[in-house]
Amino acid sequence: MLSYRHLFHAGNFADVFKHCVLIQLVEGLARKDKPFCVLDTHAGAGRYALDAAWAQKTGEFREGIARLWGREGSAPEIEAYLAAVRAHNPDGALARYPGSPLLVRGLLRDTDRLLLCELHPADHPQLKALFAGDRRVAVHHRDGFEAIKALLPPPQRRGLLFIDPSFEQKHEFKRLLDTVCEVHKRWREGMIAVWYPILDRAPSERFCQQLAATGIPAILRAELGVAPYDSPVGMGGSGLVIVNPPWQLDRTLARILPELLATLRRDGHAGETRVEWLSPG
Ligand code: SAM
């Protein structure tokens, strides 16, 4: 248990997709003056050294953020993501990758709040140190699923629940389905985003169909596949389901995902993008 370490995967193609969308979700909340709260249940270490031995060993970032680095003329939403990563690499060389906690913090105003949970005994202290002294951010060493019950809905009422698990548990999709249903019952206006890997297509497909059948309105699904699915070499793509997404996120993603695909797809593989409503708003 807890054998997954995000430092081996930071900045890979799935992070690029996930973090481009995450920035759009938080920017959507920040469009209104009223304060919001983000709960990131699986926060990771917060920041990753791409020149460290472990990142160099897997080299996953080379097929992710490194392919976009130095590019100009991207869509404004991709540019916003690249600017956020550049802010952590001030000398211009790609050496550090900011995880979801730092990307969200970059968009917080004084009145907004960020709640972070990380269970790994090595990653939690790093995360804690990174946010020391920032009174807008609370870092918890606790189970993210258990924290949801205690911390949501937030006093601000407006906000985002971001669930980005490591999929080490056998029944992860079932737990995610139950969690989305339970949270939506107590926090109807809350935005909920759940990331999932696509290896073998069937489990994620089943998860999305089960979500669609819950009767929860306004669920958007977005996927980016850069390599064949059902391949023995591992994850070919990943997706996000988003309950109560920001206005026109569907249009934005339909525009930017093909651009991401063109940059990130592997070895002549055509790849695919998908943006569709699982249930109407
Ligand atoms: N969200 C991060 C980002 O985008 O930068 C990456 C998170 S990584 C995919 C998943 C993290 O969840 C790992 O750091 C792992 O240690 C942590 N984790 C696994 N099970 C957890 C749990 N039940 N509660 C909180 N954290 C957990």
Tab-separated table of N, CA and C in Angstrom, residues 105-178:
chain	number	residue	atom	x	y	z
A	105	ARG	N	-2.546	27.026	-5.811
A	105	ARG	CA	-2.162	28.170	-4.990
A	105	ARG	C	-1.879	29.413	-5.835
A	106	GLY	N	-1.333	29.209	-7.006
A	106	GLY	CA	-1.024	30.329	-7.886
A	106	GLY	C	-2.261	31.130	-8.297
A	107	LEU	N	-3.444	30.561	-8.085
A	107	LEU	CA	-4.679	31.245	-8.510
A	107	LEU	C	-5.520	31.724	-7.328
A	108	LEU	N	-5.025	31.493	-6.108
A	108	LEU	CA	-5.805	31.882	-4.927
A	108	LEU	C	-5.729	33.386	-4.685
A	109	ARG	N	-6.843	33.938	-4.206
A	109	ARG	CA	-6.825	35.312	-3.720
A	109	ARG	C	-6.746	35.247	-2.189
A	110	ASP	N	-6.662	36.396	-1.528
A	110	ASP	CA	-6.504	36.407	-0.058
A	110	ASP	C	-7.609	35.660	0.669
A	111	THR	N	-8.816	35.738	0.108
A	111	THR	CA	-9.971	35.178	0.820
A	111	THR	C	-10.241	33.718	0.462
A	112	ASP	N	-9.549	33.166	-0.518
A	112	ASP	CA	-9.774	31.773	-0.930
A	112	ASP	C	-8.974	30.816	-0.041
A	113	ARG	N	-9.401	29.556	-0.044
A	113	ARG	CA	-8.733	28.558	0.808
A	113	ARG	C	-8.386	27.313	0.009
A	114	LEU	N	-7.279	26.675	0.403
A	114	LEU	CA	-6.845	25.426	-0.230
A	114	LEU	C	-6.579	24.406	0.876
A	115	LEU	N	-7.262	23.262	0.798
A	115	LEU	CA	-7.082	22.197	1.787
A	115	LEU	C	-6.411	21.030	1.078
A	116	LEU	N	-5.306	20.532	1.641
A	116	LEU	CA	-4.520	19.490	0.983
A	116	LEU	C	-4.415	18.269	1.883
A	117	CYS	N	-4.617	17.087	1.307
A	117	CYS	CA	-4.410	15.838	2.053
A	117	CYS	C	-3.377	15.000	1.326
A	118	GLU	N	-2.445	14.455	2.075
A	118	GLU	CA	-1.462	13.529	1.499
A	118	GLU	C	-1.087	12.533	2.587
A	119	LEU	N	-1.190	11.272	2.242
A	119	LEU	CA	-1.011	10.208	3.226
A	119	LEU	C	0.421	9.669	3.274
A	120	HIS	N	1.176	9.811	2.191
A	120	HIS	CA	2.493	9.168	2.151
A	120	HIS	C	3.448	9.812	3.165
A	121	PRO	N	4.128	8.987	3.984
A	121	PRO	CA	4.975	9.559	5.048
A	121	PRO	C	6.170	10.354	4.529
A	122	ALA	N	6.596	10.120	3.297
A	122	ALA	CA	7.718	10.902	2.757
A	122	ALA	C	7.216	12.156	2.041
A	123	ASP	N	6.082	12.067	1.383
A	123	ASP	CA	5.585	13.213	0.605
A	123	ASP	C	4.908	14.270	1.485
A	124	HIS	N	4.243	13.813	2.551
A	124	HIS	CA	3.519	14.781	3.380
A	124	HIS	C	4.432	15.856	3.981
A	125	PRO	N	5.593	15.507	4.583
A	125	PRO	CA	6.441	16.563	5.151
A	125	PRO	C	6.928	17.569	4.100
A	126	GLN	N	7.178	17.091	2.886
A	126	GLN	CA	7.612	18.023	1.817
A	126	GLN	C	6.505	19.015	1.494
A	127	LEU	N	5.294	18.478	1.429
A	127	LEU	CA	4.138	19.324	1.130
A	127	LEU	C	3.937	20.354	2.238
A	128	LYS	N	4.038	19.888	3.455
A	128	LYS	CA	3.849	20.751	4.628
A	128	LYS	C	4.869	21.893	4.596
A	129	ALA	N	6.128	21.548	4.292
A	129	ALA	CA	7.187	22.560	4.289
A	129	ALA	C	6.955	23.589	3.180
A	130	LEU	N	6.456	23.118	2.061
A	130	LEU	CA	6.243	23.992	0.898
A	130	LEU	C	5.220	25.091	1.194
A	131	PHE	N	4.234	24.768	2.035
A	131	PHE	CA	3.149	25.725	2.277
A	131	PHE	C	3.227	26.373	3.653
A	132	ALA	N	4.337	26.131	4.372
A	132	ALA	CA	4.483	26.710	5.712
A	132	ALA	C	4.354	28.231	5.615
A	133	GLY	N	3.577	28.805	6.487
A	133	GLY	CA	3.458	30.266	6.533
A	133	GLY	C	2.374	30.825	5.630
A	134	ASP	N	1.762	29.990	4.788
A	134	ASP	CA	0.670	30.491	3.944
A	134	ASP	C	-0.649	30.202	4.662
A	135	ARG	N	-1.243	31.229	5.244
A	135	ARG	CA	-2.436	31.010	6.074
A	135	ARG	C	-3.661	30.619	5.237
A	136	ARG	N	-3.573	30.701	3.934
A	136	ARG	CA	-4.711	30.298	3.089
A	136	ARG	C	-4.738	28.790	2.877
A	137	VAL	N	-3.623	28.125	3.202
A	137	VAL	CA	-3.475	26.705	2.855
A	137	VAL	C	-3.356	25.852	4.121
A	138	ALA	N	-4.144	24.776	4.204
A	138	ALA	CA	-4.032	23.824	5.317
A	138	ALA	C	-3.578	22.479	4.751
A	139	VAL	N	-2.545	21.907	5.351
A	139	VAL	CA	-1.992	20.633	4.872
A	139	VAL	C	-2.275	19.546	5.906
A	140	HIS	N	-2.974	18.498	5.492
A	140	HIS	CA	-3.357	17.422	6.409
A	140	HIS	C	-2.634	16.125	6.057
A	141	HIS	N	-2.190	15.429	7.097
A	141	HIS	CA	-1.638	14.088	6.903
A	141	HIS	C	-2.765	13.117	7.214
A	142	ARG	N	-3.662	12.959	6.268
A	142	ARG	CA	-4.828	12.107	6.530
A	142	ARG	C	-5.376	11.545	5.233
A	143	ASP	N	-6.197	10.524	5.361
A	143	ASP	CA	-6.835	9.889	4.217
A	143	ASP	C	-7.777	10.893	3.527
A	144	GLY	N	-7.540	11.102	2.241
A	144	GLY	CA	-8.318	12.098	1.510
A	144	GLY	C	-9.802	11.769	1.463
A	145	PHE	N	-10.144	10.486	1.366
A	145	PHE	CA	-11.564	10.112	1.295
A	145	PHE	C	-12.259	10.367	2.631
A	146	GLU	N	-11.533	10.117	3.695
A	146	GLU	CA	-12.097	10.345	5.022
A	146	GLU	C	-12.238	11.863	5.256
A	147	ALA	N	-11.269	12.636	4.754
A	147	ALA	CA	-11.295	14.094	4.929
A	147	ALA	C	-12.501	14.727	4.242
A	148	ILE	N	-12.925	14.136	3.133
A	148	ILE	CA	-14.076	14.679	2.406
A	148	ILE	C	-15.289	14.766	3.342
A	149	LYS	N	-15.469	13.705	4.122
A	149	LYS	CA	-16.634	13.652	5.015
A	149	LYS	C	-16.562	14.767	6.056
A	150	ALA	N	-15.347	15.050	6.528
A	150	ALA	CA	-15.186	16.037	7.594
A	150	ALA	C	-15.154	17.476	7.061
A	151	LEU	N	-14.647	17.684	5.860
A	151	LEU	CA	-14.334	19.058	5.422
A	151	LEU	C	-15.326	19.649	4.420
A	152	LEU	N	-16.209	18.816	3.879
A	152	LEU	CA	-17.156	19.335	2.878
A	152	LEU	C	-18.590	19.194	3.378
A	153	PRO	N	-19.494	20.098	3.005
A	153	PRO	CA	-19.211	21.285	2.185
A	153	PRO	C	-18.430	22.332	2.970
A	154	PRO	N	-17.660	23.153	2.256
A	154	PRO	CA	-16.869	24.178	2.939
A	154	PRO	C	-17.752	25.352	3.347
A	155	PRO	N	-17.345	26.121	4.332
A	155	PRO	CA	-18.154	27.283	4.756
A	155	PRO	C	-18.406	28.263	3.606
A	156	GLN	N	-17.474	28.346	2.667
A	156	GLN	CA	-17.629	29.295	1.542
A	156	GLN	C	-18.725	28.848	0.585
A	157	ARG	N	-19.107	27.577	0.645
A	157	ARG	CA	-20.082	26.940	-0.273
A	157	ARG	C	-19.555	26.814	-1.701
A	158	ARG	N	-18.862	27.814	-2.214
A	158	ARG	CA	-18.329	27.711	-3.584
A	158	ARG	C	-17.002	26.969	-3.523
A	159	GLY	N	-16.777	26.085	-4.496
A	159	GLY	CA	-15.474	25.437	-4.463
A	159	GLY	C	-15.365	24.211	-5.343
A	160	LEU	N	-14.197	23.568	-5.203
A	160	LEU	CA	-13.835	22.416	-6.028
A	160	LEU	C	-13.313	21.289	-5.142
A	161	LEU	N	-13.837	20.099	-5.370
A	161	LEU	CA	-13.253	18.886	-4.801
A	161	LEU	C	-12.477	18.220	-5.933
A	162	PHE	N	-11.161	18.096	-5.758
A	162	PHE	CA	-10.303	17.522	-6.795
A	162	PHE	C	-9.764	16.193	-6.268
A	163	ILE	N	-10.146	15.098	-6.938
A	163	ILE	CA	-9.742	13.758	-6.475
A	163	ILE	C	-8.836	13.129	-7.539
A	164	ASP	N	-7.592	12.923	-7.153
A	164	ASP	CA	-6.576	12.447	-8.106
A	164	ASP	C	-5.847	11.255	-7.480
A	165	PRO	N	-6.517	10.115	-7.368
A	165	PRO	CA	-5.947	8.989	-6.618
A	165	PRO	C	-4.858	8.260	-7.396
A	166	SER	N	-4.152	7.383	-6.675
A	166	SER	CA	-3.060	6.656	-7.325
A	166	SER	C	-3.512	5.300	-7.876
A	167	PHE	N	-4.769	4.974	-7.731
A	167	PHE	CA	-5.350	3.733	-8.289
A	167	PHE	C	-4.553	2.487	-7.884
A	168	GLU	N	-4.221	2.426	-6.605
A	168	GLU	CA	-3.555	1.233	-6.078
A	168	GLU	C	-4.568	0.259	-5.496
A	169	GLN	N	-5.775	0.764	-5.240
A	169	GLN	CA	-6.808	-0.076	-4.625
A	169	GLN	C	-7.582	-0.814	-5.707
A	170	LYS	N	-7.962	-2.039	-5.416
A	170	LYS	CA	-8.643	-2.864	-6.403
A	170	LYS	C	-9.993	-2.271	-6.839
A	171	HIS	N	-10.714	-1.731	-5.867
A	171	HIS	CA	-12.069	-1.251	-6.181
A	171	HIS	C	-12.119	0.272	-6.239
A	172	GLU	N	-11.079	0.899	-6.806
A	172	GLU	CA	-11.000	2.370	-6.794
A	172	GLU	C	-12.175	3.022	-7.519
A	173	PHE	N	-12.570	2.483	-8.668
A	173	PHE	CA	-13.668	3.121	-9.404
A	173	PHE	C	-14.964	3.082	-8.598
A	174	LYS	N	-15.206	1.993	-7.897
A	174	LYS	CA	-16.428	1.873	-7.086
A	174	LYS	C	-16.394	2.912	-5.961
A	175	ARG	N	-15.229	3.047	-5.321
A	175	ARG	CA	-15.110	4.026	-4.237
A	175	ARG	C	-15.322	5.450	-4.768
A	176	LEU	N	-14.809	5.719	-5.978
A	176	LEU	CA	-14.983	7.050	-6.565
A	176	LEU	C	-16.451	7.323	-6.877
A	177	LEU	N	-17.113	6.321	-7.405
A	177	LEU	CA	-18.540	6.480	-7.723
A	177	LEU	C	-19.331	6.786	-6.443
A	178	ASP	N	-19.094	6.010	-5.402
A	178	ASP	CA	-19.807	6.225	-4.137
A	178	ASP	C	-19.495	7.608	-3.571
